Structures are given as C-alpha cells and as structure tokens.
Short mmCIF file of C-alpha atoms (C1' of nucleotides) in Angstrom, two decimals:
data_model
loop_
_atom_site.label_atom_id
_atom_site.label_comp_id
_atom_site.label_asym_id
_atom_site.label_seq_id
_atom_site.Cartn_x
_atom_site.Cartn_y
_atom_site.Cartn_z
CA MET C 1481 -1.93 -24.17 26.41
CA TYR C 1482 -4.24 -22.39 28.74
CA CYS C 1483 -2.64 -20.32 31.46
CA THR C 1484 -4.37 -19.33 34.69
CA ASN C 1485 -1.54 -17.07 35.74
CA VAL C 1486 -2.71 -13.62 36.71
CA GLN C 1487 0.27 -12.24 34.86
CA TYR C 1488 -0.86 -14.00 31.72
CA MET C 1489 -1.32 -11.53 28.91
CA ASP C 1490 -3.55 -12.64 26.10
CA LEU C 1491 -1.89 -11.93 22.77
CA THR C 1492 -5.17 -10.92 21.17
CA LYS C 1493 -5.60 -8.21 23.81
CA ALA C 1494 -2.06 -7.08 23.10
CA VAL C 1495 -2.90 -6.88 19.40
CA VAL C 1496 -5.87 -4.63 20.15
CA THR C 1497 -3.71 -2.40 22.34
CA PHE C 1498 -1.07 -2.12 19.63
CA ARG C 1499 -3.74 -1.42 17.02
CA ASN C 1500 -5.27 1.35 19.08
CA PHE C 1501 -1.88 2.91 19.67
CA TYR C 1502 -1.08 2.78 15.97
CA ARG C 1503 -4.48 4.17 15.01
CA LYS C 1504 -3.85 7.20 17.21
CA GLN C 1505 -0.12 7.72 16.74
CA LYS C 1506 0.28 6.28 13.22
CA ARG C 1507 3.38 4.49 14.42
CA LEU C 1508 4.31 1.63 16.71
CA PRO C 1509 5.18 2.30 20.35
CA SER C 1510 8.75 2.28 21.63
CA TYR C 1511 9.66 -0.32 24.23
CA GLN C 1512 9.25 2.32 26.92
CA GLU C 1513 5.78 3.10 25.61
CA VAL C 1514 4.92 -0.61 25.56
CA CYS C 1515 5.78 -0.64 29.26
CA ASP C 1516 3.37 2.23 29.86
CA LEU C 1517 0.64 0.54 27.80
CA PHE C 1518 0.89 -2.80 29.62
CA ASN C 1519 2.00 -1.58 33.05
CA TYR C 1520 5.39 -3.21 32.84
CA SER C 1521 8.15 -1.88 35.02
CA SER C 1522 10.92 -3.36 32.91
CA LYS C 1523 11.69 -2.81 29.27
CA THR C 1524 12.68 -6.46 28.99
CA ALA C 1525 9.02 -7.37 29.50
CA ALA C 1526 8.18 -5.19 26.52
CA VAL C 1527 10.89 -6.87 24.46
CA TYR C 1528 9.45 -10.22 25.50
CA LEU C 1529 5.93 -9.29 24.40
CA VAL C 1530 7.07 -7.76 21.13
CA ASN C 1531 9.04 -10.91 20.33
CA LYS C 1532 5.84 -12.91 20.84
CA LEU C 1533 4.07 -10.66 18.36
CA ILE C 1534 6.94 -11.06 15.90
CA GLU C 1535 6.76 -14.83 16.22
CA THR C 1536 3.06 -14.71 15.36
CA ASP C 1537 3.74 -12.51 12.29
CA ILE C 1538 1.76 -9.59 13.70
CA LEU C 1539 4.84 -7.42 13.88
CA GLU C 1540 8.20 -7.63 12.17
CA LYS C 1541 11.59 -5.97 12.19
CA ASP C 1542 13.20 -4.40 9.17
CA GLU C 1543 16.88 -4.73 8.30
CA LYS C 1544 17.72 -1.84 10.62
CA GLY C 1545 15.95 -3.49 13.54
CA LYS C 1546 13.07 -1.04 13.45
CA LEU C 1547 9.68 -2.41 14.36
CA LEU C 1548 6.88 -2.37 11.82
CA PRO C 1549 3.38 -3.82 11.64
CA LYS C 1550 3.32 -6.92 9.47
CA LYS C 1551 -0.22 -8.22 9.81
CA LEU C 1552 -1.39 -5.99 12.65
CA PHE C 1553 -4.10 -4.48 10.49
CA HIS C 1554 -4.66 -7.27 8.05
CA ILE C 1555 -8.23 -8.38 7.79
CA PRO C 1556 -8.52 -12.15 7.41
CA HIS C 1557 -9.93 -13.01 4.03
CA LEU C 1558 -12.04 -16.10 4.52
CA GLY C 1559 -12.53 -16.92 0.88
CA ILE C 1560 -15.47 -16.85 -1.48
CA ILE C 1561 -19.09 -16.71 -0.41
CA LYS C 1562 -22.06 -17.26 -2.65
CA ALA C 1563 -24.50 -14.47 -3.08
CA GLY C 1564 -26.66 -16.78 -5.09
CA TYR C 1565 -27.57 -20.14 -3.69
CA PRO C 1566 -25.68 -21.05 -0.52
CA MET C 1567 -22.42 -22.91 -0.75
CA PRO C 1568 -20.48 -25.00 1.72
CA ALA C 1569 -18.28 -22.96 4.03
CA GLU C 1570 -15.28 -22.16 1.93
CA GLY C 1571 -12.11 -20.50 2.88
CA SER C 1572 -10.05 -22.29 5.48
CA LEU C 1573 -8.81 -18.78 6.25
CA GLY C 1574 -5.06 -18.27 6.41
CA ASP C 1575 -5.21 -15.55 3.82
CA SER C 1576 -5.44 -11.88 4.73
CA ILE C 1577 -5.60 -8.57 2.94
CA ASP C 1578 -3.93 -5.27 3.73
CA PHE C 1579 -6.75 -3.00 2.60
CA TYR C 1580 -4.62 0.06 2.92
CA GLU C 1581 -2.28 -1.30 0.27
CA TYR C 1582 -5.17 -2.86 -1.62
CA LEU C 1583 -7.00 0.40 -2.15
CA LEU C 1584 -4.38 3.10 -1.93
CA GLY C 1585 -1.24 1.32 -3.01
CA MET C 1586 -1.08 3.08 -6.33
CA PRO C 1587 1.66 5.41 -7.49
CA GLY C 1588 -0.48 8.09 -9.09
CA GLU C 1589 -2.36 11.04 -7.72
CA MET C 1590 -5.82 10.15 -6.55
CA PHE C 1591 -8.99 11.85 -5.47
CA SER C 1592 -12.43 10.67 -4.50
CA LEU C 1593 -15.95 11.64 -5.42
CA THR C 1594 -19.35 10.85 -4.01
CA VAL C 1595 -21.60 9.57 -6.75
CA SER C 1596 -25.06 10.99 -7.17
CA GLY C 1597 -27.59 9.43 -9.50
CA ASP C 1598 -28.14 6.02 -10.97
CA SER C 1599 -26.80 6.06 -14.53
CA MET C 1600 -24.05 3.60 -13.51
CA ILE C 1601 -26.30 1.38 -11.41
CA GLU C 1602 -25.97 -1.63 -13.70
CA GLU C 1603 -22.24 -1.45 -13.03
CA GLY C 1604 -22.95 -1.58 -9.30
CA ILE C 1605 -22.16 2.08 -8.71
CA HIS C 1606 -25.06 3.37 -6.68
CA ASP C 1607 -26.17 6.74 -5.43
CA GLY C 1608 -23.99 7.71 -2.47
CA ASP C 1609 -21.09 5.42 -3.33
CA ILE C 1610 -17.59 6.84 -3.22
CA VAL C 1611 -15.36 6.33 -6.24
CA ILE C 1612 -11.60 6.63 -6.03
CA VAL C 1613 -10.25 8.19 -9.19
CA GLU C 1614 -6.69 8.05 -10.41
CA ARG C 1615 -5.66 11.21 -12.20
CA ASP C 1616 -3.62 11.35 -15.40
CA SER C 1617 -4.56 7.88 -16.50
CA SER C 1618 -5.28 7.88 -20.18
CA PRO C 1619 -8.42 5.77 -20.27
CA ARG C 1620 -8.80 2.62 -22.28
CA ASN C 1621 -12.07 1.58 -23.86
CA GLY C 1622 -14.46 0.30 -21.23
CA ASP C 1623 -12.84 2.15 -18.36
CA ILE C 1624 -15.10 4.06 -16.04
CA VAL C 1625 -14.03 7.69 -16.05
CA ALA C 1626 -14.84 10.88 -14.20
CA ALA C 1627 -14.99 13.35 -17.03
CA CYS C 1628 -15.96 16.92 -17.76
CA ILE C 1629 -18.06 16.99 -20.91
CA ASP C 1630 -18.89 20.44 -22.28
CA GLY C 1631 -18.23 21.97 -18.89
CA GLU C 1632 -20.18 19.49 -16.79
CA TRP C 1633 -18.85 16.61 -14.71
CA THR C 1634 -20.13 13.05 -14.86
CA VAL C 1635 -19.17 9.41 -14.31
CA LYS C 1636 -19.49 7.12 -17.33
CA TYR C 1637 -17.91 4.40 -19.40
CA PHE C 1638 -15.24 5.71 -21.75
CA LYS C 1639 -15.26 4.59 -25.36
CA ASN C 1640 -12.98 5.80 -28.11
CA ASP C 1641 -14.31 4.62 -31.49
CA ASN C 1642 -11.53 5.59 -33.91
CA GLY C 1643 -11.20 9.07 -32.48
CA HIS C 1644 -14.93 9.39 -31.93
CA VAL C 1645 -15.09 9.56 -28.15
CA GLY C 1646 -18.30 8.98 -26.21
CA LEU C 1647 -19.37 8.60 -22.60
CA TYR C 1648 -21.69 5.66 -22.12
CA PRO C 1649 -23.99 5.05 -19.16
CA ALA C 1650 -24.46 1.61 -17.62
CA ASN C 1651 -28.16 2.35 -17.26
CA PRO C 1652 -29.85 2.20 -20.72
CA SER C 1653 -32.46 4.79 -19.72
CA TYR C 1654 -29.76 7.46 -19.98
CA PRO C 1655 -28.35 8.72 -23.27
CA VAL C 1656 -24.83 8.29 -24.59
CA LEU C 1657 -22.95 11.59 -24.33
CA PHE C 1658 -20.80 12.91 -27.16
CA PRO C 1659 -18.85 16.11 -26.61
CA THR C 1660 -19.93 19.06 -28.73
CA GLU C 1661 -17.30 21.45 -27.45
CA SER C 1662 -14.89 19.92 -24.99
CA LEU C 1663 -14.09 16.72 -23.14
CA MET C 1664 -11.70 16.55 -20.23
CA ILE C 1665 -10.92 13.24 -18.57
CA GLY C 1666 -10.52 13.87 -14.86
CA GLY C 1667 -9.32 10.36 -14.26
CA VAL C 1668 -10.14 6.69 -14.25
CA VAL C 1669 -12.24 5.11 -11.53
CA VAL C 1670 -9.99 2.56 -9.86
CA SER C 1671 -12.26 1.49 -7.04
CA VAL C 1672 -15.71 1.82 -5.60
CA ILE C 1673 -16.41 1.94 -1.89
CA ARG C 1674 -19.74 1.66 -0.15
CA LYS C 1675 -20.25 1.84 3.58
CA TYR C 1676 -23.35 0.58 5.33
CA ARG C 1677 -22.69 1.55 8.94
CA MET P 1082 6.59 32.26 -5.44
CA TYR P 1083 8.50 30.43 -8.10
CA CYS P 1084 12.07 29.69 -7.27
CA THR P 1085 14.76 28.84 -9.80
CA ASN P 1086 17.21 27.93 -7.09
CA VAL P 1087 18.76 24.54 -7.71
CA GLN P 1088 18.50 23.89 -4.02
CA TYR P 1089 14.79 24.51 -4.23
CA MET P 1090 12.83 21.51 -3.07
CA ASP P 1091 9.26 21.25 -4.21
CA LEU P 1092 7.01 20.38 -1.31
CA THR P 1093 4.88 18.08 -3.46
CA LYS P 1094 7.94 16.01 -4.28
CA ALA P 1095 8.75 15.90 -0.59
CA VAL P 1096 5.24 14.64 0.11
CA VAL P 1097 5.68 11.80 -2.37
CA THR P 1098 9.02 10.87 -0.82
CA PHE P 1099 7.49 10.84 2.65
CA ARG P 1100 4.56 8.80 1.41
CA ASN P 1101 6.79 6.21 -0.19
CA PHE P 1102 8.86 5.94 2.97
CA TYR P 1103 5.75 5.50 5.08
CA ARG P 1104 4.29 2.95 2.67
CA LYS P 1105 7.40 0.81 3.02
CA GLN P 1106 8.30 1.38 6.66
CA LYS P 1107 4.82 2.06 8.08
CA ARG P 1108 6.31 4.96 10.03
CA LEU P 1109 7.73 8.40 9.39
CA PRO P 1110 11.48 8.83 8.91
CA SER P 1111 13.75 10.22 11.59
CA TYR P 1112 15.54 13.49 10.86
CA GLN P 1113 18.64 11.49 10.02
CA GLU P 1114 16.62 9.43 7.56
CA VAL P 1115 15.15 12.59 6.04
CA CYS P 1116 18.74 13.67 5.38
CA ASP P 1117 19.39 10.40 3.59
CA LEU P 1118 16.17 10.70 1.57
CA PHE P 1119 16.83 14.26 0.40
CA ASN P 1120 20.64 14.21 0.34
CA TYR P 1121 21.02 16.72 3.11
CA SER P 1122 24.26 16.80 5.01
CA SER P 1123 22.78 18.57 8.01
CA LYS P 1124 19.92 17.51 10.23
CA THR P 1125 18.82 21.12 10.48
CA ALA P 1126 17.85 20.98 6.81
CA ALA P 1127 15.60 18.05 7.65
CA VAL P 1128 14.06 20.00 10.53
CA TYR P 1129 13.50 22.87 8.14
CA LEU P 1130 11.70 20.69 5.59
CA VAL P 1131 9.60 18.92 8.21
CA ASN P 1132 8.50 22.26 9.63
CA LYS P 1133 7.35 23.24 6.14
CA LEU P 1134 5.27 20.07 5.98
CA ILE P 1135 3.84 20.79 9.41
CA GLU P 1136 2.89 24.30 8.33
CA THR P 1137 0.99 22.86 5.38
CA ASP P 1138 -0.87 20.36 7.62
CA ILE P 1139 0.70 17.36 5.92
CA LEU P 1140 2.52 16.34 9.08
CA GLU P 1141 1.96 17.21 12.71
CA LYS P 1142 3.56 16.72 16.10
CA ASP P 1143 1.83 15.15 19.05
CA GLU P 1144 2.11 16.39 22.61
CA LYS P 1145 5.35 14.46 23.07
CA GLY P 1146 6.89 16.08 20.01
CA LYS P 1147 6.68 12.89 17.97
CA LEU P 1148 6.01 13.30 14.28
CA LEU P 1149 2.86 11.85 12.76
CA PRO P 1150 1.17 12.08 9.38
CA LYS P 1151 -1.77 14.45 9.50
CA LYS P 1152 -2.98 14.60 5.92
CA LEU P 1153 -0.10 12.78 4.25
CA PHE P 1154 -2.38 10.04 2.98
CA HIS P 1155 -5.63 11.88 2.80
CA ILE P 1156 -7.28 11.67 -0.57
CA PRO P 1157 -8.94 14.93 -1.51
CA HIS P 1158 -12.67 14.48 -1.71
CA LEU P 1159 -13.86 16.74 -4.49
CA GLY P 1160 -17.54 16.52 -3.74
CA ILE P 1161 -20.49 15.00 -5.51
CA ILE P 1162 -20.51 13.94 -9.13
CA LYS P 1163 -23.56 13.03 -11.13
CA ALA P 1164 -23.79 9.58 -12.55
CA GLY P 1165 -27.00 10.58 -14.29
CA TYR P 1166 -26.99 13.69 -16.41
CA PRO P 1167 -23.89 15.82 -16.04
CA MET P 1168 -23.75 18.52 -13.42
CA PRO P 1169 -21.60 21.62 -13.01
CA ALA P 1170 -18.25 20.88 -11.39
CA GLU P 1171 -19.06 20.72 -7.74
CA GLY P 1172 -16.77 20.45 -4.83
CA SER P 1173 -14.34 23.30 -4.43
CA LEU P 1174 -12.22 20.63 -2.76
CA GLY P 1175 -10.82 21.44 0.67
CA ASP P 1176 -12.32 18.28 2.09
CA SER P 1177 -10.36 15.06 2.33
CA ILE P 1178 -10.96 11.54 3.57
CA ASP P 1179 -8.67 9.23 5.49
CA PHE P 1180 -9.79 5.97 3.89
CA TYR P 1181 -7.89 3.93 6.39
CA GLU P 1182 -10.07 5.32 9.17
CA TYR P 1183 -13.09 5.39 6.90
CA LEU P 1184 -13.05 1.68 6.16
CA LEU P 1185 -11.24 0.09 9.03
CA GLY P 1186 -11.85 2.48 11.89
CA MET P 1187 -14.29 0.16 13.61
CA PRO P 1188 -13.85 -1.35 17.02
CA GLY P 1189 -15.05 -4.87 16.28
CA GLU P 1190 -13.43 -7.89 14.77
CA MET P 1191 -13.66 -7.93 11.01
CA PHE P 1192 -13.07 -10.27 8.14
CA SER P 1193 -13.58 -10.07 4.42
CA LEU P 1194 -15.13 -12.30 1.79
CA THR P 1195 -15.09 -12.35 -1.96
CA VAL P 1196 -18.64 -12.51 -3.26
CA SER P 1197 -19.58 -15.00 -5.92
CA GLY P 1198 -22.89 -14.88 -7.69
CA ASP P 1199 -25.48 -12.22 -8.39
CA SER P 1200 -28.28 -12.64 -5.84
CA MET P 1201 -27.36 -9.27 -4.29
CA ILE P 1202 -26.83 -7.47 -7.59
CA GLU P 1203 -29.73 -5.08 -7.11
CA GLU P 1204 -27.98 -3.93 -3.95
CA GLY P 1205 -24.86 -3.20 -6.00
CA ILE P 1206 -22.95 -6.19 -4.70
CA HIS P 1207 -21.55 -7.86 -7.79
CA ASP P 1208 -19.69 -11.06 -8.50
CA GLY P 1209 -16.08 -10.61 -7.41
CA ASP P 1210 -16.72 -7.75 -4.99
CA ILE P 1211 -15.14 -7.93 -1.56
CA VAL P 1212 -17.39 -7.40 1.44
CA ILE P 1213 -16.00 -6.42 4.83
CA VAL P 1214 -17.96 -8.14 7.57
CA GLU P 1215 -18.08 -7.13 11.20
CA ARG P 1216 -18.39 -10.12 13.49
CA ASP P 1217 -20.64 -10.34 16.54
CA SER P 1218 -23.01 -7.68 15.31
CA SER P 1219 -26.55 -8.72 16.04
CA PRO P 1220 -28.20 -7.80 12.76
CA ARG P 1221 -31.12 -5.43 12.46
CA ASN P 1222 -33.83 -5.89 9.88
CA GLY P 1223 -32.55 -4.88 6.46
CA ASP P 1224 -28.89 -5.43 7.28
CA ILE P 1225 -26.86 -7.40 4.80
CA VAL P 1226 -25.41 -10.40 6.57
CA ALA P 1227 -22.97 -13.18 5.87
CA ALA P 1228 -24.79 -16.15 7.32
CA CYS P 1229 -24.59 -19.92 7.51
CA ILE P 1230 -28.02 -21.35 6.81
CA ASP P 1231 -28.42 -25.11 7.31
CA GLY P 1232 -24.69 -25.55 7.00
CA GLU P 1233 -24.16 -23.42 3.91
CA TRP P 1234 -22.79 -19.86 3.69
CA THR P 1235 -24.43 -17.03 1.82
CA VAL P 1236 -24.81 -13.24 1.69
CA LYS P 1237 -28.34 -11.92 1.98
CA TYR P 1238 -30.62 -9.35 3.60
CA PHE P 1239 -31.55 -10.24 7.16
CA LYS P 1240 -35.17 -9.99 8.22
CA ASN P 1241 -36.63 -11.02 11.55
CA ASP P 1242 -40.42 -11.08 11.32
CA ASN P 1243 -41.51 -11.64 14.92
CA GLY P 1244 -39.02 -14.44 15.48
CA HIS P 1245 -39.50 -15.79 11.96
CA VAL P 1246 -36.06 -15.16 10.49
CA GLY P 1247 -35.43 -15.21 6.77
CA LEU P 1248 -32.60 -14.40 4.38
CA TYR P 1249 -33.78 -12.30 1.46
CA PRO P 1250 -31.95 -11.83 -1.84
CA ALA P 1251 -31.80 -8.46 -3.57
CA ASN P 1252 -32.31 -10.25 -6.87
CA PRO P 1253 -35.96 -11.40 -7.17
CA SER P 1254 -34.99 -14.38 -9.32
CA TYR P 1255 -33.60 -16.05 -6.20
CA PRO P 1256 -35.77 -17.51 -3.44
CA VAL P 1257 -36.06 -16.29 0.13
CA LEU P 1258 -34.26 -18.69 2.45
CA PHE P 1259 -35.76 -19.85 5.72
CA PRO P 1260 -33.69 -22.06 8.00
CA THR P 1261 -34.98 -25.60 8.47
CA GLU P 1262 -32.31 -26.69 10.87
CA SER P 1263 -29.86 -23.96 11.78
CA LEU P 1264 -28.97 -20.34 11.13
CA MET P 1265 -25.70 -18.77 12.18
CA ILE P 1266 -25.02 -15.10 11.54
CA GLY P 1267 -21.36 -14.71 10.67
CA GLY P 1268 -21.59 -10.96 10.77
CA VAL P 1269 -22.97 -7.83 9.20
CA VAL P 1270 -21.62 -6.45 5.94
CA VAL P 1271 -20.27 -3.00 6.80
CA SER P 1272 -18.72 -2.12 3.48
CA VAL P 1273 -18.32 -3.21 -0.11
CA ILE P 1274 -15.14 -2.72 -2.08
CA ARG P 1275 -14.62 -3.15 -5.77
CA LYS P 1276 -11.37 -2.63 -7.57
CA TYR P 1277 -11.09 -2.05 -11.30
CA ARG P 1278 -7.34 -1.91 -11.79
"C1'" DT G 582 24.99 48.38 -3.16
"C1'" DC G 583 22.92 46.91 0.95
"C1'" DT G 584 19.54 44.36 3.28
"C1'" DT G 585 16.48 40.66 3.97
"C1'" DG G 586 14.82 36.04 3.64
"C1'" DC G 587 15.48 31.39 2.20
"C1'" DA G 588 17.69 27.03 2.23
"C1'" DC G 589 20.76 25.11 3.84
"C1'" DT G 590 25.91 23.39 6.62
"C1'" DG G 591 28.35 22.09 10.80
"C1'" DT G 592 28.64 21.23 15.55
"C1'" DA G 593 27.17 20.26 20.11
"C1'" DC G 594 24.26 18.35 23.83
"C1'" DG G 595 21.02 15.97 26.68
"C1'" DT G 596 17.45 12.54 26.18
"C1'" DT G 597 15.49 8.44 24.52
"C1'" DC G 598 16.11 4.32 22.18
"C1'" DG G 599 17.07 -0.65 21.47
"C1'" DT G 600 19.86 -4.33 23.27
"C1'" DA G 601 22.01 -7.26 26.59
"C1'" DC G 602 22.48 -9.77 30.75
"C1'" DA G 603 21.73 -11.35 35.43
"C1'" DG G 604 18.11 -12.50 38.45
"C1'" DT G 605 13.20 -13.81 40.37
"C1'" DA G 606 8.33 -15.65 41.11
"C1'" DT G 607 5.08 -18.78 39.38
"C1'" DA G 608 3.14 -22.76 37.16
"C1'" DA G 609 3.44 -26.96 34.69
"C1'" DA G 610 5.79 -31.26 33.67
"C1'" DG G 611 8.43 -35.29 34.86
"C1'" DC B 1082 10.56 -33.02 44.89
"C1'" DT B 1083 13.21 -31.36 41.14
"C1'" DT B 1084 13.44 -29.49 36.63
"C1'" DT B 1085 11.97 -26.59 33.00
"C1'" DA B 1086 9.50 -22.89 30.82
"C1'" DT B 1087 7.05 -18.65 31.26
"C1'" DA B 1088 6.64 -13.99 32.35
"C1'" DC B 1089 8.51 -10.94 34.12
"C1'" DT B 1090 12.15 -7.13 37.31
"C1'" DG B 1091 16.30 -4.30 37.53
"C1'" DT B 1092 20.40 -2.38 35.77
"C1'" DA B 1093 23.69 -0.91 32.39
"C1'" DC B 1094 25.47 0.88 27.99
"C1'" DG B 1095 26.39 2.59 23.39
"C1'" DA B 1096 23.90 4.30 19.48
"C1'" DA B 1097 20.40 7.01 17.63
"C1'" DC B 1098 17.28 10.63 18.39
"C1'" DG B 1099 15.36 15.45 18.56
"C1'" DT B 1100 16.73 20.14 19.55
"C1'" DA B 1101 19.41 24.26 19.55
"C1'" DC B 1102 22.45 27.65 17.80
"C1'" DA B 1103 25.98 29.91 15.07
"C1'" DG B 1104 27.24 30.46 10.43
"C1'" DT B 1105 27.12 30.41 5.01
"C1'" DG B 1106 25.81 30.94 -0.01
"C1'" DC B 1107 22.36 32.55 -2.93
"C1'" DA B 1108 18.59 35.29 -4.93
"C1'" DA B 1109 15.25 38.91 -4.76
"C1'" DG B 1110 13.88 43.42 -3.52
"C1'" DA B 1111 14.75 48.18 -1.92
#
DNA sequence: TCTTGCACTGTACGTTCGTACAGTATAAAG
DNA sequence: CTTTATACTGTACGAACGTACAGTGCAAGA
C-alpha cells in the first residue's frame, strides 16, 4: 500500500534513524527519545512505530519487555555468487548475517594483527590484511597460527609431526621454519578481514 | 596490588560478565541488573564497580549520564606481523579496533555474498569467502564489483575504458567479460571476510 | 593500636521509563 | 455517505531507574 499522507513515515527511514542512534549510543532509544528523533509529541506514537518495527522483525522485546535489535544491523546475505564464470542470479534473499556475532561471537580472548608480507598469499592472506587471533587455542595441524619462533613473530601454518613442530608458509618461495630455541604459539587465526574502502 | 579479599572482584572477570550481558541483550545492564549479575545486595556496589570500569575506559557515560560501552568490545590491535620471514615482536599494543565500526560503519546499503569459484584468487578472494557489497556505489576503475552481466551474476574487477566497460578476473585463466546485452552493477565490494573456525 | 582505604550494605528520593486508555484527523474502502 | 484503518495527540500511573548519603567489615600500612 502506498500512502500519500504527509504524516506517513517510511519504515526504512525509521530503520536508518534507529541504526544511527544505536551506532552512537550503543543502545536503543527510550520511547521518549523516539519522540525526539521523529518529532512526535506523544509517546504513544513512539510505541506505535516501535510495534511496527517489531512486526517486521527489525526489533524485538525480551522476556522482561526490554527492547533489543533483532535484525536492525543484519546484512542481507543474497546467496552465492560465482567468481569464475557467471551464474544465474542466485539467492532469493531472505537470509541475513549478524556480522558482529559472526566475527566476534567467540568466548575466548582475541586480538588482531595487521599482516605484512606475502608468505601466506596462497592462503589468501595478503599484505595489509587484518587477522583476528584467538589466544590460548592449542593449534591443530593445518591451523594458521601467530607464533613467536626463536624470539620473532610470524604467521604460518602449524604442523606437529609427532612432536616435531614446524611453521609452514603457504608461499613455497619461503622456507619452513623449525624452532632452534623456542616456539610460542600466540594464538590461532580465526578470521581474515580485508577492507577496500 | 594483589588482594586476597574474598570480596575482591577481578575487573577482567567483570568485563567478561558485561560482555556476555551485552552480547545477549544488546545493551548494558542497569545498576539493578549489575547487582543480579554480581550478587550484590546494594545498588551502590554496582555503582562502585561501574565507576571502576569507567576509570579504565571500558565503559563511559554520555552527556545524559547514560552508560555506554567505550572499549568493552574493542579487540587489541597488536601491530604488524610478518607473514614472510619472522620479525621482532612489534606492536607494544595500546591500540584497539572496534570491528563493528570498522566493517559496518558505512552509510550506504549493504549486502553480502558467498563467493564460489577462483577467478578472483589472485586478489585473495577465495572460494567460500564472504564479500560485503555496498549498493549504489558507482564503481571506479579497479574496484571489485558484484555485477550482473547479460543476466548472470559474477564478481570481477571493474574497468571502464572510455565507455568500453569490461569485467576483469584476477585469475588470468579466466576470460575478460564484455557485456553483449546488459550490464548491471550490483555494488562495490568493500570488504572480504574469511572465517576459519 | 590506630588510621586509612577499599568494597561493600541499607535506605531514601526524585526522575524517567514503559504501559494503558480515551480521543482525533486523515485517507482509503465499501 | 458511512465505515474502517492508519497515524497519531494527550493524560495518567505504577514500576524501574540513577543518584546520594550514612554506615559497616575487612585488610594493609604507619
């Protein structure tokens, strides 16, 4: 239904307003604050709008009645796209990903590192990429680790060959590293992030 | 100072508790809820703890006195790590990144796609990676775009050579694509995300 | 032993919050 | 022309909220 009413408030605009508020305040607005945001003079108008957003699954209420963002920040995931030969438009949308949970929803302690160099380029870890590393993970064979070998830090594949531990590059023009003195595993690389803009 | 007091509450444990609450509720707890979380019987104890967290820059208060997470979810960024030959431990920490802002702090409409195939492998975009695409961006030469060429979707480099537009793969074993009928730019790839665990 | 600081308890108070309900202007539908 | 739905206004109320302040038990240091 298209509405020509001047009072008509587009839900998508409301979503943007809520998003911006949440981005700044890291919380959802109270009903009074919704009134301020949308120039309402009655809290009931705010209740009305919020209920619309709940109906569309953008917001939700917990068991205590507190408001929380359900899909406010979800990015629609449109499906699979070919990076080889083109494919018919897949997806049919519907699905969406909470990237905050996707990347950071892990229990352990994490840190990040900017990667310099190209020894892991065959693995798709390029110069300038950021790796998120989970501390304390005891690596399994094949894991990518951030490790300190003989006092120097590097990113490599971890391989434990019956107690004989080595750090393997993904780029064959670099040597395999075996510790002569010490090897400390800083953590396991759990994700790689690259930003273009 | 190390404290053997039974009542002693480690701030790092408090941070984890706050994080878990925020992860579930997408907001910070009220003072009453802090009491419930830490088994306090007085709200003043909650105020006391929150002030500690404010002093350590983990939380902050806005101009209205509302609580918000300052560095609660920041991942410490330890600096640059060599993926070639090892390098001395860089970093000296101190820095930290808010990955939520880092990845999603863009004004435009975004969607994501799972990449299939290896035509962009030289660019470090591998099979199974997720690309975040910003809609409506008019691509510049060299941008990676998600585009619909002659009715089929693909991820490629965009190049406009004096009106002669082509989609270029990063993998030379794939052909350059020129539209015979239609070309629709879905958007520009703004980031690539890969998850290992 | 006395003092000081820390980590709380217990109580009180004014403000803000979410909820509820009655009412209104407008537009679309029958 | 009447009915219905939409998008609000205005008012009221109890519960929850943040803040303040006086007081307590404990441990460390002088």
